[in-house]
Short mmCIF file of C-alpha atoms and ligand atoms in Angstrom, two decimals:
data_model
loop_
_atom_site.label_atom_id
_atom_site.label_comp_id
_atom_site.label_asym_id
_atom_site.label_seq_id
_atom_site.Cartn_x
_atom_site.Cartn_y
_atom_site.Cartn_z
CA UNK A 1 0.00 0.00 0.00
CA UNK A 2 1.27 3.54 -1.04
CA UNK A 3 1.94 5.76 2.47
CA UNK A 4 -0.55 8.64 1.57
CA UNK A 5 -3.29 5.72 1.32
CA UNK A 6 -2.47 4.06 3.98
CA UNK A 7 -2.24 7.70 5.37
CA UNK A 8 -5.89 8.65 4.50
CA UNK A 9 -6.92 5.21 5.83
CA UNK A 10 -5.95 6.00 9.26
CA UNK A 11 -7.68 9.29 8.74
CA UNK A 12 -10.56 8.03 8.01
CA UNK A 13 -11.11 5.32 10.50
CA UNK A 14 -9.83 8.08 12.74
CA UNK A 15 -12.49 11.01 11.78
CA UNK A 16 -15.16 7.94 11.81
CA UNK A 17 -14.52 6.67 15.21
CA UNK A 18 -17.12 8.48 18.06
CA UNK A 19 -15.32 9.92 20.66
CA UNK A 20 -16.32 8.53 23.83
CA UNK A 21 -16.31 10.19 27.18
CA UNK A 22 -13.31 9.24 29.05
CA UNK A 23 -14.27 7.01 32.11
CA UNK A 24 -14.28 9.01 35.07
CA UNK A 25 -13.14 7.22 38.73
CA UNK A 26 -15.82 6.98 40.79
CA UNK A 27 -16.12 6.61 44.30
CA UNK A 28 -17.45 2.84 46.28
CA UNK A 29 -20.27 3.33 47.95
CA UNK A 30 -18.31 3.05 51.39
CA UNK A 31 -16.23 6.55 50.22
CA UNK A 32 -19.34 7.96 49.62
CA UNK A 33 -20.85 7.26 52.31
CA UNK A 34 -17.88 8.96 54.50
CA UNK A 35 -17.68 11.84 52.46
CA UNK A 36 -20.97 12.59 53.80
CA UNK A 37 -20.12 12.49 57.62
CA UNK A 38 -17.90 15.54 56.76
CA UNK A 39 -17.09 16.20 60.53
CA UNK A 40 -15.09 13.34 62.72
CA UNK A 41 -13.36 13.14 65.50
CA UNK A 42 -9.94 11.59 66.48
CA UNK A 43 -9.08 10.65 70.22
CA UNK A 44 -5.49 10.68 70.92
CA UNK A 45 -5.33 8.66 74.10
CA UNK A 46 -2.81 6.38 75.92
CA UNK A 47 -0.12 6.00 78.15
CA UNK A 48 1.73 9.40 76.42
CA UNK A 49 -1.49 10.83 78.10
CA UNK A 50 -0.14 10.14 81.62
CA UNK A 51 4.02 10.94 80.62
CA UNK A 52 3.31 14.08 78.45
CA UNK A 53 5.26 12.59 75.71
CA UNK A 54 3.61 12.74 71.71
CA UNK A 55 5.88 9.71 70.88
CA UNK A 56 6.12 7.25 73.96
CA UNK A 57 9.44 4.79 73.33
CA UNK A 58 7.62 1.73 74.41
CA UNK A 59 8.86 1.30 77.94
CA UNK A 60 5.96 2.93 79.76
CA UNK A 61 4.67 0.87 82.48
CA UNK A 62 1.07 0.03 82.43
CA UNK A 63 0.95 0.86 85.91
CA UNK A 64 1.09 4.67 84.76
CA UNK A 65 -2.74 4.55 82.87
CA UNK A 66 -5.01 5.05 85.63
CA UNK A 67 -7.39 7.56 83.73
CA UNK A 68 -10.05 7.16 87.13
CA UNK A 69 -12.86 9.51 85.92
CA UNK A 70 -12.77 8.14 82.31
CA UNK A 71 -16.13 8.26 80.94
CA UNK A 72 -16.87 7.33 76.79
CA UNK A 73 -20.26 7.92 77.06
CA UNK A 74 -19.51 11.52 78.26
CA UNK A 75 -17.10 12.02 75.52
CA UNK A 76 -19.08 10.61 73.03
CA UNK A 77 -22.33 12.70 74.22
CA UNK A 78 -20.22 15.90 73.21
CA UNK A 79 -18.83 14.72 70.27
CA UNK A 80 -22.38 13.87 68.71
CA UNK A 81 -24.36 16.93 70.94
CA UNK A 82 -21.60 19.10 68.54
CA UNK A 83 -22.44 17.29 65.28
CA UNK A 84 -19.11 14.74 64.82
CA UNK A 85 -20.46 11.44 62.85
CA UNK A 86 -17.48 9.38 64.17
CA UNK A 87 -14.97 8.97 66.29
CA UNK A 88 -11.61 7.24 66.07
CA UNK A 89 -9.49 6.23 68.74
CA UNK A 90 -6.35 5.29 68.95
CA UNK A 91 -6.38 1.93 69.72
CA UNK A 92 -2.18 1.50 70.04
CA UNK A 93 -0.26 4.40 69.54
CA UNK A 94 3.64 3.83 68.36
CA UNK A 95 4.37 2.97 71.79
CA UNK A 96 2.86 -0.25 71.31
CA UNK A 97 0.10 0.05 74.66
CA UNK A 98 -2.88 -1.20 74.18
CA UNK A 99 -6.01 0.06 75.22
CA UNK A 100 -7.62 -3.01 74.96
CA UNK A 101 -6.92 -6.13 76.47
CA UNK A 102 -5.22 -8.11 73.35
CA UNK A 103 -4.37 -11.67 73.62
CA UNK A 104 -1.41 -11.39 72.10
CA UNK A 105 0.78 -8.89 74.48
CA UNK A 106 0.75 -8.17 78.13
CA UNK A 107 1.50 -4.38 77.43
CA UNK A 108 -2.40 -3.73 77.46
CA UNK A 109 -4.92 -2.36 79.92
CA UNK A 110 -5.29 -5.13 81.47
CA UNK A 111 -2.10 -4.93 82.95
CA UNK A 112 -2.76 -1.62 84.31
CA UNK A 113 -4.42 -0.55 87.52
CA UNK A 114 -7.20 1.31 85.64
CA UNK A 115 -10.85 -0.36 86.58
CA UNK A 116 -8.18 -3.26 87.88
CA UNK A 117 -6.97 -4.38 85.11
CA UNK A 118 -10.42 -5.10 83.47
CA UNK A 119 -11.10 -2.14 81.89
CA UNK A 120 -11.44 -1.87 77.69
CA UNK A 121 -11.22 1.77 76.43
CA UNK A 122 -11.78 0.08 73.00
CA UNK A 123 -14.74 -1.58 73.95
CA UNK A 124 -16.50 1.43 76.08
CA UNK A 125 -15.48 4.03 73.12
CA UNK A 126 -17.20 1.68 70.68
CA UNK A 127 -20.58 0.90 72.62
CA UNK A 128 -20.76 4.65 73.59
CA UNK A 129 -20.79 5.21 69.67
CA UNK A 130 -23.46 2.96 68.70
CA UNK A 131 -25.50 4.20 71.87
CA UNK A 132 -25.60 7.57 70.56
CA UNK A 133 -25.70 7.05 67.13
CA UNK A 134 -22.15 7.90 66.04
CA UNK A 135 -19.84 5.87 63.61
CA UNK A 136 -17.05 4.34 65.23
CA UNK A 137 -13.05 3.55 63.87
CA UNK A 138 -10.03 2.81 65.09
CA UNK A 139 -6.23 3.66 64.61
CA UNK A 140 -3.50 1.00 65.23
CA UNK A 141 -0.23 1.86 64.43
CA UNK A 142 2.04 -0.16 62.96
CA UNK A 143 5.55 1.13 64.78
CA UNK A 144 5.21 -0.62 67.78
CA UNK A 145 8.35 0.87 69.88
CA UNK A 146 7.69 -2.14 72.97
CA UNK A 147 7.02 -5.65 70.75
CA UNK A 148 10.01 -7.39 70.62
CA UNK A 149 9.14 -9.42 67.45
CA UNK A 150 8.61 -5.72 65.56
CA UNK A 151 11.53 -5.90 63.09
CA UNK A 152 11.44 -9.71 62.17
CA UNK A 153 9.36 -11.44 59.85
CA UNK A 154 6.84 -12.40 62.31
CA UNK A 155 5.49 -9.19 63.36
CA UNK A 156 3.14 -8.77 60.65
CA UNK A 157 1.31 -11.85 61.79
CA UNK A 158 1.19 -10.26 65.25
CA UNK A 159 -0.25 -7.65 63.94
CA UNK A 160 -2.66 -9.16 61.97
CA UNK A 161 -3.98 -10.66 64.81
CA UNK A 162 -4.68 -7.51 67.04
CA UNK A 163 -6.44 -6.29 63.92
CA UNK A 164 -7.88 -9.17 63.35
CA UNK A 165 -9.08 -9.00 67.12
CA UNK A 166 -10.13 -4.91 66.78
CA UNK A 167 -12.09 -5.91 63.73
CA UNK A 168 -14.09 -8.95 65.26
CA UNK A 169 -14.98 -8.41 68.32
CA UNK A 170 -16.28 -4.39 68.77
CA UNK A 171 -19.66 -4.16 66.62
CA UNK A 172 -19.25 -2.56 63.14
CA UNK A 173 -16.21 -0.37 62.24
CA UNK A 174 -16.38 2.21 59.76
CA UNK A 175 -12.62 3.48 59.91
CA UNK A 176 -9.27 1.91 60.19
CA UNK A 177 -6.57 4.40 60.15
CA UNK A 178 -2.78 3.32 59.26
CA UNK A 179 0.36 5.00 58.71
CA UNK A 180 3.64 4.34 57.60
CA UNK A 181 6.06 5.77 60.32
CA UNK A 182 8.64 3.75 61.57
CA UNK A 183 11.26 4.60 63.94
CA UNK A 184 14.88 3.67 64.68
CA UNK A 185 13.72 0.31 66.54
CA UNK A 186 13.91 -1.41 63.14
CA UNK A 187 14.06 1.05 60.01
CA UNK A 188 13.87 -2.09 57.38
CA UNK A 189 10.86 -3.52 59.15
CA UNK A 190 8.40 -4.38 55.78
CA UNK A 191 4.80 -3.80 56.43
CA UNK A 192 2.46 -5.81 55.26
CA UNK A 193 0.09 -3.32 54.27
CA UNK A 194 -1.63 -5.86 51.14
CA UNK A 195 -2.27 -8.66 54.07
CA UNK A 196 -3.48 -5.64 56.78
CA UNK A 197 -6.09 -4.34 53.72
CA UNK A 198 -6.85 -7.81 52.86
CA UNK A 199 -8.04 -8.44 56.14
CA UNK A 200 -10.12 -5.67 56.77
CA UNK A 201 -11.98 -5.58 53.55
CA UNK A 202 -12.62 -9.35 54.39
CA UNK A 203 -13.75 -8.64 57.96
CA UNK A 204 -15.55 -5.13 57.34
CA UNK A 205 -16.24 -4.53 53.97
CA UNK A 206 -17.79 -1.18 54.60
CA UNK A 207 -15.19 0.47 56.33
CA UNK A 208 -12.93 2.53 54.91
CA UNK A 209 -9.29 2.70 55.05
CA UNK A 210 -6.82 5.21 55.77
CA UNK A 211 -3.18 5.24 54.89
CA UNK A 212 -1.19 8.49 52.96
CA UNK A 213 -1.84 6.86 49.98
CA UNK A 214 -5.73 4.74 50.74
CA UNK A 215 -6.41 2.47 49.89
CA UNK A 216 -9.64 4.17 50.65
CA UNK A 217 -9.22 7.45 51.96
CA UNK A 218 -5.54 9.50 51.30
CA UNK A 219 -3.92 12.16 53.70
CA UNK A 220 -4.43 15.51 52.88
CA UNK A 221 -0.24 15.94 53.37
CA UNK A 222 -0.56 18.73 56.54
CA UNK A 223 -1.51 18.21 60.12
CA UNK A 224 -2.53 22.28 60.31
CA UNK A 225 -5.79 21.44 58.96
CA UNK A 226 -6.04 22.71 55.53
CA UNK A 227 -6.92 21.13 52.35
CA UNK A 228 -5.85 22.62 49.21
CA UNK A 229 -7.63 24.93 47.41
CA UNK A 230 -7.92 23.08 44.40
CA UNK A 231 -8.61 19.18 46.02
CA UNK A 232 -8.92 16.75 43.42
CA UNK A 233 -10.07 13.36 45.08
CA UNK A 234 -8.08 11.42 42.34
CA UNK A 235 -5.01 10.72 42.69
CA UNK A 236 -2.38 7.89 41.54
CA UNK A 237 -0.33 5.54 43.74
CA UNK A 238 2.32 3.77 41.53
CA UNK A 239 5.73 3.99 43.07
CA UNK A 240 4.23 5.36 46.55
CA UNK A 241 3.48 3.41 49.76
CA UNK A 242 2.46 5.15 53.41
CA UNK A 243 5.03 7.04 54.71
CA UNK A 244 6.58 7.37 50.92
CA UNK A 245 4.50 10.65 49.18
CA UNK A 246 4.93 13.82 48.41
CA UNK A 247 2.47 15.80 50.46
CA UNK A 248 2.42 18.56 48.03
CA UNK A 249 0.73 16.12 45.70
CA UNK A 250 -1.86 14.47 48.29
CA UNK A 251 -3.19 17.86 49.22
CA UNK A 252 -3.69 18.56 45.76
CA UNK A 253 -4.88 15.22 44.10
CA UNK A 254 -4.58 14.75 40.80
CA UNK A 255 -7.03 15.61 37.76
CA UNK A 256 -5.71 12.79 35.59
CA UNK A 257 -5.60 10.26 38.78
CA UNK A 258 -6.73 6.95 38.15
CA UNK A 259 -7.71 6.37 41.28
CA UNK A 260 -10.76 7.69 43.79
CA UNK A 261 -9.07 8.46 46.67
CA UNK A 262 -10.33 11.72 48.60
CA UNK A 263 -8.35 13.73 51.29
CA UNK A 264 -8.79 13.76 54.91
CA UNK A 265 -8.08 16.67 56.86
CA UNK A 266 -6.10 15.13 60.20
CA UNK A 267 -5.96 18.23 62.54
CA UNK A 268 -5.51 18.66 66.32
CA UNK A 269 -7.64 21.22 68.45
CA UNK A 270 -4.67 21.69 70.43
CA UNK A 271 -0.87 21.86 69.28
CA UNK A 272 -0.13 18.06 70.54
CA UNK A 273 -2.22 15.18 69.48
CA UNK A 274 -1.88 13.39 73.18
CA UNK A 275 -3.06 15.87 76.21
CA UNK A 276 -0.70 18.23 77.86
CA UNK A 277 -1.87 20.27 80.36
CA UNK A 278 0.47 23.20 79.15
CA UNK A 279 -1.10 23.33 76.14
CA UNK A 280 -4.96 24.44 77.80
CA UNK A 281 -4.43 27.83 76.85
CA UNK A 282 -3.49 26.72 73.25
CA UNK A 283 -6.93 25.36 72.06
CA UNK A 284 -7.96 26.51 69.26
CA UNK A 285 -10.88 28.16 69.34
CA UNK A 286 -14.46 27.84 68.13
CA UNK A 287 -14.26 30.66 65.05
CA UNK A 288 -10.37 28.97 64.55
CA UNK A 289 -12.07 25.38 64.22
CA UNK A 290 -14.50 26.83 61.71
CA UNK A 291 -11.93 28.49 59.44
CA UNK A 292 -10.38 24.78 59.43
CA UNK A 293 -13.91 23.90 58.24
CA UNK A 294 -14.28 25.87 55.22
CA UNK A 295 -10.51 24.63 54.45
CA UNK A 296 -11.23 20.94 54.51
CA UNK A 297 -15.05 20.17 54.49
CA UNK A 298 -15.46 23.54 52.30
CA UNK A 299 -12.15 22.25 49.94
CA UNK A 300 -13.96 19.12 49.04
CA UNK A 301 -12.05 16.92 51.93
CA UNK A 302 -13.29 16.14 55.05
CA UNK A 303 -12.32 17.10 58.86
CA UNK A 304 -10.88 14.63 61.11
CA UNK A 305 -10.22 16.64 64.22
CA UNK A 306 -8.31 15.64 67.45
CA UNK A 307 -9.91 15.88 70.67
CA UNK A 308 -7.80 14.58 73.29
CA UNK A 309 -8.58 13.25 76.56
CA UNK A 310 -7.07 14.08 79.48
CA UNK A 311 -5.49 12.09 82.31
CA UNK A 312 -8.96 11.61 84.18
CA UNK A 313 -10.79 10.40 81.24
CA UNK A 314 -12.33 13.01 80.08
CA UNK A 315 -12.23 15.80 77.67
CA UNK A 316 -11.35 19.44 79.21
CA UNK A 317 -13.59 21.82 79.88
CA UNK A 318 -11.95 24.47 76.84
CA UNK A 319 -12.01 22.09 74.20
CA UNK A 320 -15.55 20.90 74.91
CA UNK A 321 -16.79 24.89 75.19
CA UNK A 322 -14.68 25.13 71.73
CA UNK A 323 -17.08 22.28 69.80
CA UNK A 324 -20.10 24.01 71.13
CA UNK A 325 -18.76 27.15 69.89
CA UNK A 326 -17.75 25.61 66.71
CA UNK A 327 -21.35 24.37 65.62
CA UNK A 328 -22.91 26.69 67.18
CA UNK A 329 -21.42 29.29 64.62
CA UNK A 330 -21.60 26.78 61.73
CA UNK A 331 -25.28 26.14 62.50
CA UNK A 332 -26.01 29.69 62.62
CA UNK A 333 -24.11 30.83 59.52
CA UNK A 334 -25.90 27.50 57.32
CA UNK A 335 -29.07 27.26 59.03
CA UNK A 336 -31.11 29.14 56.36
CA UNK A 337 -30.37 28.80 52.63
CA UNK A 338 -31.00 31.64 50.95
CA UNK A 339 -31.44 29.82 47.44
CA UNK A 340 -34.18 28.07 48.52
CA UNK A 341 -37.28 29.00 46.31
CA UNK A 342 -35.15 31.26 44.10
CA UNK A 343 -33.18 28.30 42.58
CA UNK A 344 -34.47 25.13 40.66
CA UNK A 345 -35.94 23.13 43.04
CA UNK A 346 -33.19 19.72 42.61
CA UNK A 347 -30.63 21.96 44.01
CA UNK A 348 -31.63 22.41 47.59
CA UNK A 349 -33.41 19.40 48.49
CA UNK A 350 -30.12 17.96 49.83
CA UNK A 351 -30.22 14.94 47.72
CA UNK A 352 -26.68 14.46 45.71
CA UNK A 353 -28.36 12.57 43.26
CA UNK A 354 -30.83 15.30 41.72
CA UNK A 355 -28.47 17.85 39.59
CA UNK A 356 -28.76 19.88 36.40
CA UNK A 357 -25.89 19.85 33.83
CA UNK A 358 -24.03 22.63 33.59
CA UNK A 359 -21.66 22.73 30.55
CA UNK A 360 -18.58 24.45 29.61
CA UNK A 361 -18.71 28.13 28.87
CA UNK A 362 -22.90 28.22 28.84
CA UNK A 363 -23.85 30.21 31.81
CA UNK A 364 -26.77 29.57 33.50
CA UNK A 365 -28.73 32.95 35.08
CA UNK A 366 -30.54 32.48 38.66
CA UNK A 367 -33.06 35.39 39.00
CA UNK A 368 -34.74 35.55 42.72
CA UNK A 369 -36.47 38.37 41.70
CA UNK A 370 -35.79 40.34 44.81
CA UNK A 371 -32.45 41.64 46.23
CA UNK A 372 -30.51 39.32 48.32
CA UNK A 373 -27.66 39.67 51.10
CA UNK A 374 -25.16 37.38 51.62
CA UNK A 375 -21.33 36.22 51.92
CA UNK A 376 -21.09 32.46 51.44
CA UNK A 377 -22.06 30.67 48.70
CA UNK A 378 -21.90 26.67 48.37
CA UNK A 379 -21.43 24.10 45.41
CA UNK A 380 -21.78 20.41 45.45
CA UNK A 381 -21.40 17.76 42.71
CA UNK A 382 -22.87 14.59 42.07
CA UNK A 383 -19.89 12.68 42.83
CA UNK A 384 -21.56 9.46 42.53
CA UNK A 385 -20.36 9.99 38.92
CA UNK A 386 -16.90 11.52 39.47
CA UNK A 387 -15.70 14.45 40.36
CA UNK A 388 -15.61 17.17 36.94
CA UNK A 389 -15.62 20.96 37.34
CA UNK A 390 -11.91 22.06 36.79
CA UNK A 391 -12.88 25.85 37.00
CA UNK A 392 -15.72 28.02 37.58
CA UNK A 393 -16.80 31.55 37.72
CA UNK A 394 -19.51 32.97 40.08
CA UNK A 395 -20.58 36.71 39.19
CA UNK A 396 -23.66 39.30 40.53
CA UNK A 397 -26.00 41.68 38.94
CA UNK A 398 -24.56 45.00 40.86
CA UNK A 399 -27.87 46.56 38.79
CA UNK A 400 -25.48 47.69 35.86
CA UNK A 401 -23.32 44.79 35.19
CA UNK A 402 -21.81 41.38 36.27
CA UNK A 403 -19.24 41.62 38.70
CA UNK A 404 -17.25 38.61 39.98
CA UNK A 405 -17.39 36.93 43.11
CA UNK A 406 -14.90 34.62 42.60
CA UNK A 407 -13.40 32.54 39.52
CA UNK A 408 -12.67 28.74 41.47
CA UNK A 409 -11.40 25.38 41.13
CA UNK A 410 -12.88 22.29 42.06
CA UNK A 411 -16.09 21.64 43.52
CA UNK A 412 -16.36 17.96 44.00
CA UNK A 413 -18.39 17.00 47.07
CA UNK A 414 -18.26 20.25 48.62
CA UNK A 415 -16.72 24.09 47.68
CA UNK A 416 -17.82 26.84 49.91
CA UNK A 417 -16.72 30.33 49.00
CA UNK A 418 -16.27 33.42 51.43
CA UNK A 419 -16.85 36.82 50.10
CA UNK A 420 -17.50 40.62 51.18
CA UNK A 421 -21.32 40.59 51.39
CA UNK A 422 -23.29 41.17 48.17
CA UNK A 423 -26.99 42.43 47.58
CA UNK A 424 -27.92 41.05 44.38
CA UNK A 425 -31.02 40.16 42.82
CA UNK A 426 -29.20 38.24 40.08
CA UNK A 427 -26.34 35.35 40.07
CA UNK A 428 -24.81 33.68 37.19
CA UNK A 429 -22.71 30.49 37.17
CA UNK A 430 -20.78 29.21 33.99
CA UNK A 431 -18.68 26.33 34.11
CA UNK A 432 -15.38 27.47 32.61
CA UNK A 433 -13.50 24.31 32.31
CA UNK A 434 -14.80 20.74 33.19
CA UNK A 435 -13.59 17.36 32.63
CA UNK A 436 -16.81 16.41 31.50
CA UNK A 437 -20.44 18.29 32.02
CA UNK A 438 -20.52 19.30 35.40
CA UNK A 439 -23.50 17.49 37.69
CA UNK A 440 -24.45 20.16 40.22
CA UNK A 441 -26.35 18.97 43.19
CA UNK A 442 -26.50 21.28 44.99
CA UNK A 443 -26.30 25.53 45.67
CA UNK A 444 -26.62 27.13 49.00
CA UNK A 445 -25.87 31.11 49.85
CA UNK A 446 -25.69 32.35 52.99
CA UNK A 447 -25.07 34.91 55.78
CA UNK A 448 -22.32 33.91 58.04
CA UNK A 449 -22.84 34.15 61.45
CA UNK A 450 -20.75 37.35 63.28
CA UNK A 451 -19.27 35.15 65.23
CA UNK A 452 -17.00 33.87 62.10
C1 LIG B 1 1.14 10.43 62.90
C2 LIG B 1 1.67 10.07 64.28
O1 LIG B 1 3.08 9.97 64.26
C3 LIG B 1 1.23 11.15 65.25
O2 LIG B 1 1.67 10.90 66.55
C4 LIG B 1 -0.28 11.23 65.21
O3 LIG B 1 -0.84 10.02 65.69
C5 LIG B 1 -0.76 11.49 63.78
C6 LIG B 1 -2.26 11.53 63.64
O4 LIG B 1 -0.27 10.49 62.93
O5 LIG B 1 1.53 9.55 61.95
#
């Protein structure tokens, strides 16, 4: 065959052949599901509690955790009275403690003096959670600075079997949170992170797992609470294990990403993870908590925040005022949505799965008719089928002409924008870039509370 036939043959078969939408990831139903709690809560909480240590080396008696007042039901009351869907504790901390009694180790509670040695933090956190309603998860680190076998062969099947034990024998778990560190007790010690996945997906196939990298869930690649501004939650994982990422690239994501893996927002209401009472003048407060909102939740991620207890048991008394004051201001600034009535109806009846389809560069004109005040404005996508605006401009009616409000990124479960307050009785929306037709769910505006 002659080159410029085979030449236009190519062409041809080329110009004839449909293009087809490129396949979007999508999230599991699990990932959706916890993209929806948007606010949980993390309890840092072991024997570091009682030394004032963040890393404990794994020669901590168990004669030191005595936490006499400790109450889960308490803690668990506040976390659900201020609106946290979960909570996570930390089951064994790097120091290798346990806060439940494992079969496999002595260094556990029930070696301690606490409740005599009978005592299961694990077990009351978890009960307390299903009492009130809440989701409950667990963290069990790896590093284990007391095991002796940690650095041989046969640690991962020690390990295995206190997960195996967290994941049998405390109801359903909806969160298992891993990471990679490991410290100088044995540097070449290989996790098993395939068998640790394997095992939970086999023993609770709805909850979702945690690592730097997911399987399920990815870190957002900052402890100071803040998501990045454009938060894709694709990413890829080739060449990268926990502990081995580049954090610039996790808070990000990654438009081309093969992978649905969306950011959590790890953050501490104080500047430790563990309790220190030095630190009681350091908790951040209410309005501080709900700037970290808007950066995580309102970045498409979703907040995990620390709340540790303290050496009785118990949360303080300034963190717990801080989570009142934290919803108390979110509720206020979102309890009334201002596009209710003044926007097609499928975008404020909360569902995800009732959108319009908003595509590139056609703007689409809401009219309420009447002037309007307010500051905030919300977006939500349909993420059940991927996550698609790249870029997006808002704009008002100042009476005369459009006028931006802000020209953003991505929207994907959640974007919430903050703005000077506008009086408008016109807003227009036009997707400006978007991997495919953008599905939005959802629109609120709103006035933030003064207390923001
Ligand atoms: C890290 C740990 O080293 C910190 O102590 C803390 O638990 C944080 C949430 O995860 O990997």
């Amino acid at each position: 065959m002659k080159k410029h036939t085979l030449f236009t043959l190519i062409a041809a078969i080329v110009a004839s052949t449909p293009i087809v939408a490129q396949e979007l990831p999508k999230p599991e139903p699990r990932q959706l599901e916890w993209q929806q709690l948007e606010t949980t809560a993390f309890l840092h909480f072991t024997v570091n509690t009682f030394t004032g240590k963040e890393w404990g080396d794994g020669t901590e008696s168990p004669q030191i955790f005595n936490p006499k007042d400790f109450d889960a039901r308490k803690i668990v009351k506040t976390l659900k009275d201020t609106g946290f869907k979960m909570a996570i504790i930390t089951a064994k901390h790097h120091d290798g403690f346990c806060l439940w009694p494992s079969k496999y180790t002595d260094h556990t509670v029930a070696s301690s003096p606490w409740k005599n040695g009978k005592g299961d933090v694990v077990k009351e956190i978890a009960d307390a959670c299903q009492e009130y309603g809440i989701k409950f998860g667990f963290y069990l680190s790896p590093w284990d600075q007391h095991e002796e076998q940690y650095g041989t062969p046969s640690y991962n099947a020690f390990y295995k079997n206190q997960l195996r034990e967290l994941l049998t024998n405390y109801g359903e778990v909806s969160e298992v949170w891993f990471d990679g560190a490991k410290g100088d007790n044995a540097k070449n010690m290989e996790y098993d992170f395939d068998g640790y996945w394997q095992l939970v997906r086999e023993l609770q196939p709805k909850a979702v797992m945690f690592s730097d990298v997911g399987p399920d869930v990815r870190w957002v690649g900052n402890e100071s609470g803040n998501a990045g501004e454009t938060c894709w939650s694709t990413i890829d994982t080739v060449g990268m294990a926990p502990g081995k990422a580049d954090p610039k690239y996790l808070n990000v994501g990654d438009p081309e990403g093969s992978l649905w893996i969306p950011a959590e927002t790890d953050v501490s209401i104080r500047p430790g993870w563990f309790y220190h009472p030095e630190e009681d003048s350091k908790v951040k407060s209410g309005k501080q908590l709900v700037d970290l909102y808007y950066k995580s939740v309102g970045r498409n991620s979703l907040l995990l925040l620390n709340i540790p207890p303290n050496p009785k048991g118990l949360f303080a008394e300034q963190d717990v005022r801080s989570l009142h004051d934290f919803r108390s201001i979110l509720d206020e600034t979102f309890r009334e949505n201002l596009a209710v009535g003044r926007v097609t109806k499928q975008l404020t009846d909360q569902k995800l799965t009732t959108y319009i389809t908003l595509k590139e560069k056609q703007p689409l004109v809401w009219d309420f008719q009447k002037e309007i005040a307010f500051d905030r404005a919300m977006f939500q996508e349909n993420i059940a089928e991927g996550q698609r605006n790249v870029t997006a401009l808002m704009e008002y009616w100042d009476g005369k002409a459009w006028q931006q409000v802000d020209q953003f990124t991505t929207i994907g479960y959640k974007r919430l924008l903050r703005f000077p307050q506008i009086k408008t009785s016109r807003v227009r929306i036009t997707v400006l870039e978007a991997k495919q037709p953008v599905q939005l769910a959802e629109v609120g505006f709103y006035k933030a509370s003064p207390r923001e």
